[in-house]
Amino acid sequence: MIWAPPPPICSALAASISLPFFVLLLSHGPWRIDGPMSRFVTASVCALSVMLAGLGAGGMGDWVELTAALILFFGSVIAGFTCWSLVAWGFTLSMLRVLDEQHSLGSMTAWCNAYTGGQDIEAFAADRCRLLIRVGLARPDTPGGIAATPFGRLAAPLVELTRRCFGLIDR
Amino acid sequence: LITDREAFEAGLLALAGHIIVSTALGRLSLTRSPVLMHVASAASMTVVLALAGLAFSGGNAQPFWIDVSVLYGGAVAYLFAFSAVYKSISLGVLRALNKAPRHRLELASISRDLVLPRFAERIELLIANGLVLSTTEGYSLTVRGRRAARQLRAVQRFAGVTRSGLYGGDGAS
């Protein structure tokens, strides 16, 4: 078995390892980027530049090595984003943190209000809907309403199908 | 000797095996941690890859990193797709919009029928995991819950995350 990785895989490994360091670098001090999403995207671009520099210096290898290296790197970016989204936006974890800050909460409504910084559950719903609007899956429709865009209507059956494939059935 | 291309194909085969195994496990029982099932399935496929590589190469050198990279990248992408459709509120809203008349819903009904039940579900989960205590006076953290919250705050501080489970940041309206 060849344990030493070929040069393109070395570049992908170096880039993958550098990703959390870039995220941390952009989280504090003069280089801090406020928005969690822009911070992660910038860190990923920095990590990609590490990979490109590695490929430039160490050689691209053949197409098989290069493809495997790209798959490895993008897998690491996805894994990093999954962890990052939990820390930055994780629903259940944020609920836990809010309860810790408030010490105790009298009802679910009070918990919702504390979660949304003094607003109600509709503010939370609007926040989640805004994500759909931002990626073009939905659009605001008449005051207080939201509608699926043609792209959203195309994506929804795909989501349904993926859920079925995973055995996720609504009870 | 196993060539790079054969190793790449072996990685794709192992990925297909992982998808079949983890999906079958998921369909059989979702009461256990689904993420753990994905990780266990990917780890066992890595072992199968390594053993198959040793067997087919007759002990000769073979490219280990190529097949494992393909398996790892694919398995992570597959797990990401699963996580996206598993409990995502946003995608739940999208599915509801698609089923609704004229594909539109009022924000009030989304809050009442989709978001609030999810909120209640998460509270049940926190209680079931022994992190939150529910009494007649409301909700409070258990000792374990306080410890978990402290650890979470430390991780968030380390990552420079100041607040909020809201995508729009503090007090999104």
XYZ file of C-alpha atoms in Angstrom:
344
model
C 0.000 0.000 0.000
C 1.307 3.456 -0.847
C 0.899 5.506 2.307
C 2.620 8.639 1.040
C -0.025 10.755 -0.696
C 0.689 11.960 -4.249
C 1.404 15.738 -4.623
C -2.163 16.828 -5.586
C -3.590 14.951 -2.580
C -0.910 16.590 -0.391
C -2.122 19.982 -1.643
C -5.753 19.034 -0.890
C -4.788 17.837 2.609
C -2.836 21.035 3.317
C -5.761 23.151 2.083
C -8.230 21.131 4.177
C -6.110 21.538 7.309
C -5.670 25.260 6.644
C -9.448 25.874 6.437
C -10.214 25.961 10.203
C -7.129 28.128 10.746
C -8.367 30.640 8.181
C -11.797 30.612 9.837
C -10.173 31.383 13.197
C -7.922 34.041 11.671
C -10.981 35.788 10.222
C -12.903 35.471 13.502
C -10.705 37.696 15.681
C -8.553 40.784 15.530
C -8.008 43.118 12.587
C -9.008 40.578 9.926
C -12.325 39.734 11.568
C -15.275 39.426 9.183
C -18.585 39.958 10.972
C -21.027 37.831 8.982
C -20.570 34.109 9.697
C -21.397 33.156 6.099
C -19.016 35.679 4.493
C -16.362 34.604 6.996
C -16.638 30.940 6.018
C -16.734 31.707 2.291
C -13.621 33.913 2.573
C -11.824 31.217 4.595
C -12.746 28.633 1.927
C -11.364 30.872 -0.832
C -8.119 31.271 1.175
C -7.933 27.466 1.599
C -8.546 27.033 -2.138
C -5.652 29.379 -2.845
C -3.455 27.161 -0.618
C -4.498 24.207 -2.762
C -3.823 26.054 -6.018
C -0.426 27.182 -4.744
C 0.350 23.566 -3.779
C -0.710 22.317 -7.203
C 1.453 25.001 -8.815
C 4.473 24.091 -6.725
C 4.119 20.314 -6.434
C 2.571 19.456 -9.792
C -0.966 18.610 -10.865
C -0.367 14.876 -11.300
C -2.576 12.947 -13.716
C -6.332 13.584 -14.034
C -7.188 10.791 -11.587
C -5.015 12.263 -8.824
C -6.270 15.771 -9.541
C -9.943 14.708 -9.484
C -9.445 12.756 -6.239
C -7.689 15.798 -4.730
C -10.575 18.098 -5.724
C -13.140 15.653 -4.282
C -11.116 15.486 -1.045
C -10.884 19.276 -0.766
C -14.558 19.956 -1.490
C -15.509 17.178 0.940
C -13.483 18.975 3.601
C -15.179 22.292 2.798
C -18.603 20.657 3.154
C -17.574 18.983 6.432
C -16.208 22.315 7.690
C -19.389 24.123 6.705
C -21.527 21.534 8.516
C -19.579 22.111 11.752
C -19.560 25.881 11.210
C -23.316 26.050 10.629
C -23.875 24.171 13.888
C -21.758 26.654 15.837
C -23.127 29.758 14.111
C -26.779 28.927 13.496
C -27.489 25.575 15.207
C -31.141 25.648 16.256
C -31.132 23.294 19.246
C -27.753 24.541 20.498
C -28.924 28.149 20.286
C -32.039 27.240 22.280
C -29.790 25.745 24.941
C -27.627 28.852 25.060
C -30.637 31.172 25.305
C -32.036 29.188 28.230
C -28.649 29.368 29.942
C -28.548 33.156 29.501
C -32.095 33.567 30.871
C -31.588 30.971 33.689
C -35.233 29.904 33.394
C -38.128 30.557 31.036
C -41.807 30.356 31.990
C -43.216 28.983 28.738
C -42.408 27.979 25.192
C -43.574 31.416 24.007
C -41.144 33.091 26.409
C -38.394 30.824 25.077
C -39.279 31.774 21.468
C -39.224 35.463 22.383
C -35.848 35.152 24.084
C -34.504 33.219 21.071
C -35.507 35.957 18.636
C -34.151 38.745 20.857
C -37.511 39.970 22.160
C -39.582 39.297 19.056
C -42.117 36.537 18.482
C -42.109 33.209 16.656
C -43.088 34.951 13.418
C -39.723 36.736 13.429
C -38.044 33.351 13.619
C -40.267 31.990 10.805
C -39.468 35.093 8.714
C -35.755 34.524 9.291
C -35.989 30.946 7.973
C -38.168 32.097 5.025
C -35.645 34.811 4.186
C -33.117 32.058 3.514
C -35.466 30.549 0.905
C -35.972 33.998 -0.643
C -32.236 34.679 -0.723
C -31.521 31.503 -2.714
C -34.453 32.101 -5.072
C -36.676 29.241 -3.886
C -39.438 31.558 -2.612
C -40.550 35.180 -2.901
C -42.511 37.550 -0.663
C -46.156 37.586 -1.737
C -48.734 40.172 -0.643
C -48.210 41.550 2.866
C -47.568 38.739 5.306
C -47.323 35.973 2.736
C -44.643 33.961 0.962
C -44.895 31.960 -2.259
C -42.728 29.369 -3.969
C -40.948 30.548 -7.125
C -40.899 28.308 -10.245
C -37.401 27.236 -9.134
C -38.767 26.430 -5.666
C -41.610 24.382 -7.197
C -39.000 22.465 -9.156
C -36.785 21.913 -6.096
C -39.547 20.853 -3.686
C -40.270 17.460 -5.349
C -36.524 16.833 -5.380
C -36.405 17.478 -1.614
C -39.408 15.151 -1.245
C -37.708 12.449 -3.305
C -34.446 12.791 -1.354
C -36.368 12.450 1.908
C -38.045 9.286 0.622
C -34.674 7.856 -0.453
C -33.379 8.415 3.065
C -36.497 6.780 4.511
C -37.647 10.045 6.090
C -41.402 9.703 6.161
C -43.672 12.235 7.858
C -45.508 10.781 10.786
C -0.204 -3.630 -9.363
C -3.340 -1.508 -8.939
C -3.361 1.577 -11.161
C -4.571 5.062 -10.101
C -7.616 4.667 -12.296
C -8.531 1.314 -10.732
C -8.128 2.866 -7.286
C -10.462 5.710 -8.313
C -13.045 3.186 -9.506
C -12.651 1.226 -6.263
C -13.367 4.472 -4.365
C -16.536 5.000 -6.403
C -17.604 1.401 -5.738
C -16.983 1.839 -2.013
C -19.014 5.065 -2.102
C -21.885 3.226 -3.793
C -21.607 0.554 -1.077
C -21.697 3.243 1.620
C -24.792 4.860 0.097
C -26.612 1.515 -0.076
C -25.611 0.469 3.466
C -26.307 3.816 5.188
C -29.625 4.283 3.357
C -30.712 0.739 4.224
C -29.748 1.290 7.879
C -31.587 4.612 7.884
C -34.739 3.055 6.471
C -34.645 0.220 8.976
C -34.420 2.421 12.034
C -34.156 6.159 12.486
C -34.428 6.069 16.240
C -30.658 5.669 16.645
C -28.367 8.540 15.707
C -28.501 8.730 11.884
C -25.203 10.646 11.724
C -23.491 7.886 13.681
C -24.876 5.339 11.210
C -23.389 7.284 8.280
C -20.012 7.559 10.008
C -19.974 3.857 10.939
C -20.901 2.851 7.387
C -18.189 5.089 5.839
C -15.587 3.808 8.323
C -16.407 0.169 7.544
C -16.174 0.896 3.801
C -12.701 2.381 4.380
C -11.660 -0.862 6.082
C -13.179 -2.915 3.225
C -11.271 -0.736 0.713
C -7.977 -1.221 2.518
C -8.469 -4.987 2.856
C -9.617 -5.375 -0.766
C -6.625 -3.316 -1.879
C -4.249 -5.587 0.007
C -5.939 -8.697 -1.377
C -6.004 -7.544 -5.020
C -2.507 -6.080 -5.077
C -1.030 -9.282 -3.670
C 0.864 -7.289 -1.082
C 2.342 -4.911 -3.689
C 2.209 -1.130 -3.424
C -1.202 0.324 -4.272
C -2.560 3.870 -4.283
C -4.445 4.152 -0.992
C -5.137 7.895 -0.961
C -7.026 8.091 -4.231
C -9.788 5.626 -3.345
C -10.100 6.941 0.216
C -10.341 10.569 -1.033
C -13.177 9.633 -3.380
C -14.982 7.726 -0.620
C -14.496 10.495 1.971
C -15.568 13.367 -0.313
C -18.615 11.482 -1.547
C -19.640 10.299 1.930
C -19.427 13.848 3.328
C -21.518 15.226 0.456
C -24.078 12.457 0.999
C -24.259 13.159 4.740
C -24.660 16.878 3.983
C -27.634 16.118 1.692
C -29.146 13.944 4.425
C -28.698 16.646 7.091
C -30.246 19.238 4.777
C -33.485 17.310 4.305
C -33.581 15.661 7.755
C -34.768 18.464 10.022
C -34.334 21.665 8.016
C -37.104 24.140 8.826
C -36.494 26.109 5.621
C -36.879 23.048 3.408
C -39.949 22.049 5.448
C -41.430 25.449 4.558
C -40.556 24.895 0.890
C -42.345 21.522 0.879
C -45.393 23.089 2.537
C -45.409 25.950 0.005
C -45.348 23.466 -2.845
C -48.367 21.617 -1.428
C -50.337 24.773 -0.580
C -53.034 26.240 -2.895
C -51.372 28.656 -5.375
C -48.080 27.637 -3.719
C -48.366 30.388 -1.108
C -48.796 30.558 2.659
C -49.248 33.277 5.259
C -46.313 33.817 7.596
C -48.720 33.388 10.519
C -49.690 29.891 9.373
C -46.043 28.952 8.716
C -45.234 30.005 12.288
C -48.197 28.152 13.787
C -48.151 24.940 11.727
C -44.482 24.473 10.855
C -42.152 26.440 13.090
C -43.830 26.176 16.481
C -44.134 22.347 16.315
C -40.412 22.199 15.441
C -39.640 24.401 18.417
C -41.671 22.077 20.662
C -39.909 19.056 19.113
C -36.495 20.496 19.998
C -37.602 21.199 23.553
C -38.696 17.552 23.857
C -35.299 16.492 22.495
C -33.449 18.648 25.040
C -35.596 17.214 27.836
C -35.118 13.637 26.586
C -31.338 14.147 26.513
C -31.390 15.301 30.131
C -30.278 18.858 29.332
C -33.494 20.678 30.204
C -35.921 20.288 33.093
C -39.601 20.990 32.562
C -41.614 21.931 35.654
C -44.918 23.702 36.305
C -42.928 26.940 36.557
C -41.400 26.521 33.118
C -38.046 25.391 31.766
C -34.572 25.439 33.271
C -31.237 23.770 32.564
C -30.102 20.669 34.395
C -26.496 20.471 35.657
C -25.638 18.580 32.460
C -27.403 21.226 30.386
C -25.480 24.047 32.076
C -22.219 22.225 31.399
C -23.172 21.741 27.732
C -24.166 25.426 27.415
C -20.845 26.480 28.970
C -18.936 24.314 26.493
C -20.979 25.690 23.604
C -20.282 29.279 24.685
C -16.566 28.492 24.868
C -16.598 27.046 21.344
C -18.572 30.050 20.034
C -16.182 32.487 21.731
C -13.228 30.625 20.208
C -14.897 30.814 16.794
C -15.774 34.493 17.234
C -19.520 33.850 17.067
C -21.089 36.461 19.279
C -24.754 35.563 19.041
C -27.770 34.103 17.461
C -29.316 31.094 15.840
C -30.896 33.507 13.360
C -29.527 33.653 9.813
C -30.163 37.389 9.750
C -28.195 37.984 12.955
C -29.496 39.719 16.063
C -33.178 40.590 16.122
C -33.963 39.829 12.493
C -37.398 41.115 11.655
